[in-house]
Amino acid sequence: MLDNPRSPRVRAVAKLAKKGARSETGLFLLEGPQAVAEALLFSPQLVVELYATPTALERYTDIAETAVDAGVDVEFVSEHVLEVMSDTVTPQGFIAVCHQFPTAIKDIFAAKPRLIAVLEEVRDPGNAGTIIRAADAAGADAVILTGRSVDLYNPKVVRSTTGSLFHLPVAVDANLDDVKRRVTEAGMQLLAADIKGDDLLEVRSTGLLAGPTVWLFGNEARGLTDENLTLADRVISVPIYGRAESMNLATAASVCLYESAFAQHSER
């Protein structure tokens, strides 16, 4: 039982909540039973350390079994130690330390994708994580974060993906001009989601969304710049029929990704 909150190991884990420590070590924090279960099931080789309270491990016996099958040792920690390690106010009994594993952009496009989400200057961790989760649910082939977006391994981003981080390739620190070049070379279309664009409902009827598509999503407050928009083959807006002043970025992105998923699956 690791029960000293001041031990070097506990402090090292807690430091991973900071970007500097993550960049220096190449590691990141993974919290909660769902995310830990997904890591053990899909990428156990990435798990460096796994900590759990006795109560949590007793409650989630399936995680204990999966860890054993994956050859990952579980170390017991006290509730207080878990609180010190955690980035959340109410930790859920499990914390893992994992290797970062971004995918190279060239590998994403080499796999002949049909649906990709690109995040340009998306700064809110919750939005970024939720878009990754939505992309996973919609069957997208990958997500790409430009260098102006939030750190993929920010604990809040990781939590918001709810394990989807381990389901599809995610590239980081991309350059938007480079992305555009690769989109063109791959024979895909770049669609920008922006309030200045054409109504999504009208575009749906043209059959455009059935083609191999890369969706571009911009900053929560400012959207995409005019320079960004010139890179797009078409700019599309999600209509608002009610009285809402605007739509949350992650919600709008989910709509766009699912519109493409519906169109592409109906063509099969």
Short mmCIF file of C-alpha atoms in Angstrom, two decimals:
data_model
loop_
_atom_site.label_atom_id
_atom_site.label_comp_id
_atom_site.label_asym_id
_atom_site.label_seq_id
_atom_site.Cartn_x
_atom_site.Cartn_y
_atom_site.Cartn_z
CA MET A 1 0.00 0.00 0.00
CA LEU A 2 1.44 3.36 -1.04
CA ASP A 3 0.20 5.69 1.68
CA ASN A 4 2.75 8.51 1.90
CA PRO A 5 1.43 11.51 -0.07
CA ARG A 6 4.87 13.14 0.07
CA SER A 7 6.78 10.27 -1.50
CA PRO A 8 8.75 11.03 -4.71
CA ARG A 9 6.58 8.62 -6.71
CA VAL A 10 3.37 10.33 -5.68
CA ARG A 11 4.81 13.75 -6.46
CA ALA A 12 6.05 12.58 -9.86
CA VAL A 13 2.57 11.39 -10.80
CA ALA A 14 0.93 14.59 -9.55
CA LYS A 15 3.32 16.71 -11.63
CA LEU A 16 1.93 15.20 -14.83
CA ALA A 17 -1.04 17.54 -14.46
CA LYS A 18 1.38 20.22 -15.72
CA LYS A 19 2.34 20.48 -19.38
CA GLY A 20 6.02 20.97 -18.58
CA ALA A 21 6.27 17.64 -16.80
CA ARG A 22 4.36 15.89 -19.58
CA SER A 23 6.66 17.35 -22.24
CA GLU A 24 9.77 16.42 -20.26
CA THR A 25 8.75 12.83 -19.55
CA GLY A 26 6.56 11.94 -22.53
CA LEU A 27 3.98 10.63 -20.08
CA PHE A 28 0.42 11.61 -19.19
CA LEU A 29 -2.25 10.98 -16.55
CA LEU A 30 -5.22 8.74 -17.11
CA GLU A 31 -7.98 8.82 -14.50
CA GLY A 32 -11.16 6.90 -13.80
CA PRO A 33 -12.31 3.31 -14.33
CA GLN A 34 -13.68 3.79 -17.85
CA ALA A 35 -10.55 5.38 -19.30
CA VAL A 36 -8.25 2.92 -17.52
CA ALA A 37 -10.31 -0.02 -18.78
CA GLU A 38 -10.09 1.24 -22.38
CA ALA A 39 -6.30 1.67 -22.09
CA LEU A 40 -5.85 -1.84 -20.71
CA LEU A 41 -8.08 -3.32 -23.38
CA PHE A 42 -6.78 -1.47 -26.46
CA SER A 43 -3.24 -0.30 -25.61
CA PRO A 44 -1.89 -2.06 -22.50
CA GLN A 45 1.68 -1.55 -23.72
CA LEU A 46 1.26 2.19 -23.08
CA VAL A 47 0.49 1.75 -19.38
CA VAL A 48 3.61 2.45 -17.31
CA GLU A 49 2.05 2.44 -13.83
CA LEU A 50 -1.43 1.66 -12.55
CA TYR A 51 -2.69 2.74 -9.14
CA ALA A 52 -5.99 1.92 -7.47
CA THR A 53 -7.60 2.06 -4.05
CA PRO A 54 -8.59 -1.34 -2.61
CA THR A 55 -12.23 -0.23 -2.62
CA ALA A 56 -12.15 0.66 -6.32
CA LEU A 57 -10.44 -2.57 -7.33
CA GLU A 58 -12.96 -4.59 -5.34
CA ARG A 59 -15.80 -2.77 -7.07
CA TYR A 60 -14.36 -3.09 -10.59
CA THR A 61 -13.14 -6.66 -10.62
CA ASP A 62 -13.21 -6.70 -14.42
CA ILE A 63 -10.44 -4.07 -14.50
CA ALA A 64 -8.33 -6.19 -12.16
CA GLU A 65 -8.82 -9.19 -14.45
CA THR A 66 -7.99 -7.19 -17.57
CA ALA A 67 -4.84 -5.84 -15.93
CA VAL A 68 -3.71 -9.35 -15.04
CA ASP A 69 -4.38 -10.58 -18.59
CA ALA A 70 -2.41 -7.61 -19.97
CA GLY A 71 0.51 -8.19 -17.62
CA VAL A 72 0.05 -4.83 -15.91
CA ASP A 73 0.69 -4.70 -12.16
CA VAL A 74 -1.76 -2.78 -9.98
CA GLU A 75 -0.38 -0.95 -6.96
CA PHE A 76 -2.68 -0.17 -4.05
CA VAL A 77 -2.78 3.43 -2.82
CA SER A 78 -4.68 5.10 -0.02
CA GLU A 79 -7.60 7.42 -0.76
CA HIS A 80 -5.49 10.41 0.32
CA VAL A 81 -2.60 9.48 -1.97
CA LEU A 82 -5.01 9.11 -4.88
CA GLU A 83 -6.37 12.58 -4.16
CA VAL A 84 -2.85 14.03 -4.26
CA MET A 85 -2.08 12.26 -7.55
CA SER A 86 -5.37 13.21 -9.16
CA ASP A 87 -6.21 16.29 -11.20
CA THR A 88 -9.87 16.04 -10.19
CA VAL A 89 -11.69 17.09 -7.04
CA THR A 90 -13.35 13.70 -6.65
CA PRO A 91 -11.08 10.97 -8.07
CA GLN A 92 -12.75 7.71 -9.06
CA GLY A 93 -10.35 5.19 -7.59
CA PHE A 94 -8.00 4.60 -10.53
CA ILE A 95 -5.02 6.47 -11.95
CA ALA A 96 -2.64 5.27 -14.65
CA VAL A 97 0.55 6.79 -15.98
CA CYS A 98 0.83 6.20 -19.72
CA HIS A 99 3.21 6.89 -22.58
CA GLN A 100 2.04 9.60 -24.98
CA PHE A 101 1.31 8.13 -28.41
CA PRO A 102 0.49 10.74 -31.07
CA THR A 103 0.16 9.49 -34.66
CA ALA A 104 2.18 11.03 -37.50
CA ILE A 105 0.03 12.94 -40.00
CA LYS A 106 1.59 11.11 -42.92
CA ASP A 107 0.45 7.81 -41.45
CA ILE A 108 -3.10 9.10 -41.05
CA PHE A 109 -3.39 10.02 -44.73
CA ALA A 110 -1.51 6.90 -45.87
CA ALA A 111 -4.35 4.82 -44.42
CA LYS A 112 -6.78 6.22 -47.05
CA PRO A 113 -9.22 7.83 -44.61
CA ARG A 114 -12.75 8.92 -45.46
CA LEU A 115 -13.54 11.13 -42.48
CA ILE A 116 -11.20 13.27 -40.37
CA ALA A 117 -11.74 16.10 -37.86
CA VAL A 118 -9.16 18.91 -37.68
CA LEU A 119 -9.05 21.25 -34.68
CA GLU A 120 -7.50 24.67 -35.31
CA GLU A 121 -6.91 26.78 -32.19
CA VAL A 122 -9.46 24.85 -30.15
CA ARG A 123 -8.42 25.89 -26.65
CA ASP A 124 -11.07 24.45 -24.34
CA PRO A 125 -10.02 21.00 -23.09
CA GLY A 126 -13.61 19.84 -22.71
CA ASN A 127 -14.44 20.76 -26.29
CA ALA A 128 -11.34 19.07 -27.68
CA GLY A 129 -11.97 15.87 -25.76
CA THR A 130 -15.65 15.80 -26.65
CA ILE A 131 -14.91 16.27 -30.35
CA ILE A 132 -12.48 13.34 -30.23
CA ARG A 133 -15.21 11.27 -28.57
CA ALA A 134 -17.77 12.38 -31.17
CA ALA A 135 -15.36 11.58 -34.00
CA ASP A 136 -14.89 8.11 -32.56
CA ALA A 137 -18.65 7.60 -32.27
CA ALA A 138 -19.23 8.78 -35.84
CA GLY A 139 -16.67 6.32 -37.14
CA ALA A 140 -14.11 8.94 -38.17
CA ASP A 141 -10.70 7.65 -39.14
CA ALA A 142 -8.63 10.22 -37.24
CA VAL A 143 -8.46 13.56 -35.46
CA ILE A 144 -5.75 16.17 -36.07
CA LEU A 145 -4.88 18.97 -33.64
CA THR A 146 -2.91 21.92 -34.96
CA GLY A 147 -0.10 23.41 -32.91
CA ARG A 148 -2.37 26.26 -31.83
CA SER A 149 -4.82 23.94 -30.10
CA VAL A 150 -4.89 22.68 -26.52
CA ASP A 151 -2.44 19.95 -25.46
CA LEU A 152 -3.95 16.57 -26.32
CA TYR A 153 -2.63 15.12 -23.06
CA ASN A 154 -4.07 17.80 -20.80
CA PRO A 155 -5.89 15.77 -18.11
CA LYS A 156 -9.20 17.48 -18.89
CA VAL A 157 -8.90 16.61 -22.58
CA VAL A 158 -8.08 12.99 -21.73
CA ARG A 159 -11.03 12.72 -19.34
CA SER A 160 -13.42 14.26 -21.88
CA THR A 161 -12.54 11.62 -24.48
CA THR A 162 -13.83 8.94 -22.05
CA GLY A 163 -11.42 6.40 -23.50
CA SER A 164 -11.92 7.30 -27.17
CA LEU A 165 -8.33 8.53 -27.19
CA PHE A 166 -7.35 4.86 -27.47
CA HIS A 167 -9.76 4.07 -30.31
CA LEU A 168 -8.59 6.22 -33.23
CA PRO A 169 -5.37 7.90 -34.39
CA VAL A 170 -4.81 11.47 -33.16
CA ALA A 171 -2.06 13.73 -34.52
CA VAL A 172 -0.77 16.83 -32.74
CA ASP A 173 1.14 20.03 -33.53
CA ALA A 174 -0.01 20.02 -37.15
CA ASN A 175 0.40 22.93 -39.53
CA LEU A 176 -2.84 23.83 -41.29
CA ASP A 177 -1.16 24.52 -44.65
CA ASP A 178 0.48 21.09 -44.49
CA VAL A 179 -2.88 19.52 -43.66
CA LYS A 180 -4.47 21.22 -46.67
CA ARG A 181 -1.70 19.92 -48.96
CA ARG A 182 -2.18 16.37 -47.72
CA VAL A 183 -5.97 16.63 -48.04
CA THR A 184 -5.60 17.62 -51.69
CA GLU A 185 -3.04 14.90 -52.41
CA ALA A 186 -5.36 12.32 -50.84
CA GLY A 187 -8.26 13.39 -53.07
CA MET A 188 -10.34 14.51 -50.11
CA GLN A 189 -12.36 17.69 -49.58
CA LEU A 190 -11.77 20.19 -46.80
CA LEU A 191 -15.02 21.52 -45.33
CA ALA A 192 -14.83 24.37 -42.84
CA ALA A 193 -17.54 24.70 -40.19
CA ASP A 194 -18.24 28.39 -39.73
CA ILE A 195 -21.20 30.68 -39.18
CA LYS A 196 -20.37 32.47 -42.45
CA GLY A 197 -20.95 29.34 -44.50
CA ASP A 198 -23.76 27.74 -46.48
CA ASP A 199 -26.64 26.14 -44.61
CA LEU A 200 -25.84 22.52 -43.76
CA LEU A 201 -29.36 21.42 -44.64
CA GLU A 202 -28.98 22.78 -48.18
CA VAL A 203 -25.56 21.20 -48.60
CA ARG A 204 -26.91 17.84 -47.46
CA SER A 205 -29.19 17.63 -50.49
CA THR A 206 -26.30 18.05 -52.95
CA GLY A 207 -24.59 14.78 -52.03
CA LEU A 208 -21.38 16.61 -51.18
CA LEU A 209 -21.13 15.10 -47.72
CA ALA A 210 -20.85 11.55 -49.05
CA GLY A 211 -17.33 12.14 -50.35
CA PRO A 212 -14.08 11.63 -48.40
CA THR A 213 -14.10 14.61 -46.06
CA VAL A 214 -11.89 16.51 -43.65
CA TRP A 215 -13.87 18.82 -41.35
CA LEU A 216 -12.11 21.92 -40.02
CA PHE A 217 -13.25 23.38 -36.69
CA GLY A 218 -11.97 26.64 -35.22
CA ASN A 219 -11.62 28.56 -31.99
CA GLU A 220 -14.57 28.63 -29.58
CA ALA A 221 -14.78 32.43 -29.43
CA ARG A 222 -13.40 33.61 -32.78
CA GLY A 223 -14.11 30.72 -35.09
CA LEU A 224 -11.88 30.37 -38.14
CA THR A 225 -9.91 33.27 -39.59
CA ASP A 226 -10.48 34.47 -43.15
CA GLU A 227 -7.10 32.96 -44.01
CA ASN A 228 -8.26 29.60 -42.64
CA LEU A 229 -11.49 29.79 -44.61
CA THR A 230 -9.66 30.34 -47.91
CA LEU A 231 -8.10 26.90 -47.50
CA ALA A 232 -11.51 25.23 -47.45
CA ASP A 233 -13.23 23.80 -50.49
CA ARG A 234 -16.51 24.91 -48.96
CA VAL A 235 -17.63 26.69 -45.81
CA ILE A 236 -20.70 25.27 -44.08
CA SER A 237 -22.75 26.49 -41.13
CA VAL A 238 -24.98 24.56 -38.74
CA PRO A 239 -28.32 26.42 -38.69
CA ILE A 240 -29.88 27.56 -35.42
CA TYR A 241 -33.68 27.37 -35.50
CA GLY A 242 -34.35 28.41 -31.93
CA ARG A 243 -33.39 31.46 -29.90
CA ALA A 244 -29.91 30.33 -28.83
CA GLU A 245 -27.29 33.00 -29.45
CA SER A 246 -24.80 30.37 -30.61
CA MET A 247 -24.00 26.69 -30.49
CA ASN A 248 -21.27 25.01 -28.45
CA LEU A 249 -18.32 24.05 -30.65
CA ALA A 250 -18.33 20.40 -29.66
CA THR A 251 -22.06 20.16 -30.35
CA ALA A 252 -21.70 21.74 -33.80
CA ALA A 253 -18.75 19.49 -34.58
CA SER A 254 -20.76 16.43 -33.58
CA VAL A 255 -23.55 17.44 -35.95
CA CYS A 256 -21.13 17.95 -38.85
CA LEU A 257 -19.30 14.67 -38.29
CA TYR A 258 -22.53 12.72 -38.05
CA GLU A 259 -23.94 14.36 -41.18
CA SER A 260 -20.89 13.07 -43.05
CA ALA A 261 -21.17 9.67 -41.38
CA PHE A 262 -24.84 9.38 -42.35
CA ALA A 263 -24.11 10.38 -45.96
CA GLN A 264 -21.11 8.06 -46.30
CA HIS A 265 -22.84 5.06 -44.77
CA SER A 266 -25.93 5.52 -46.93
CA GLU A 267 -23.68 5.29 -50.00
CA ARG A 268 -22.38 1.85 -49.02
#
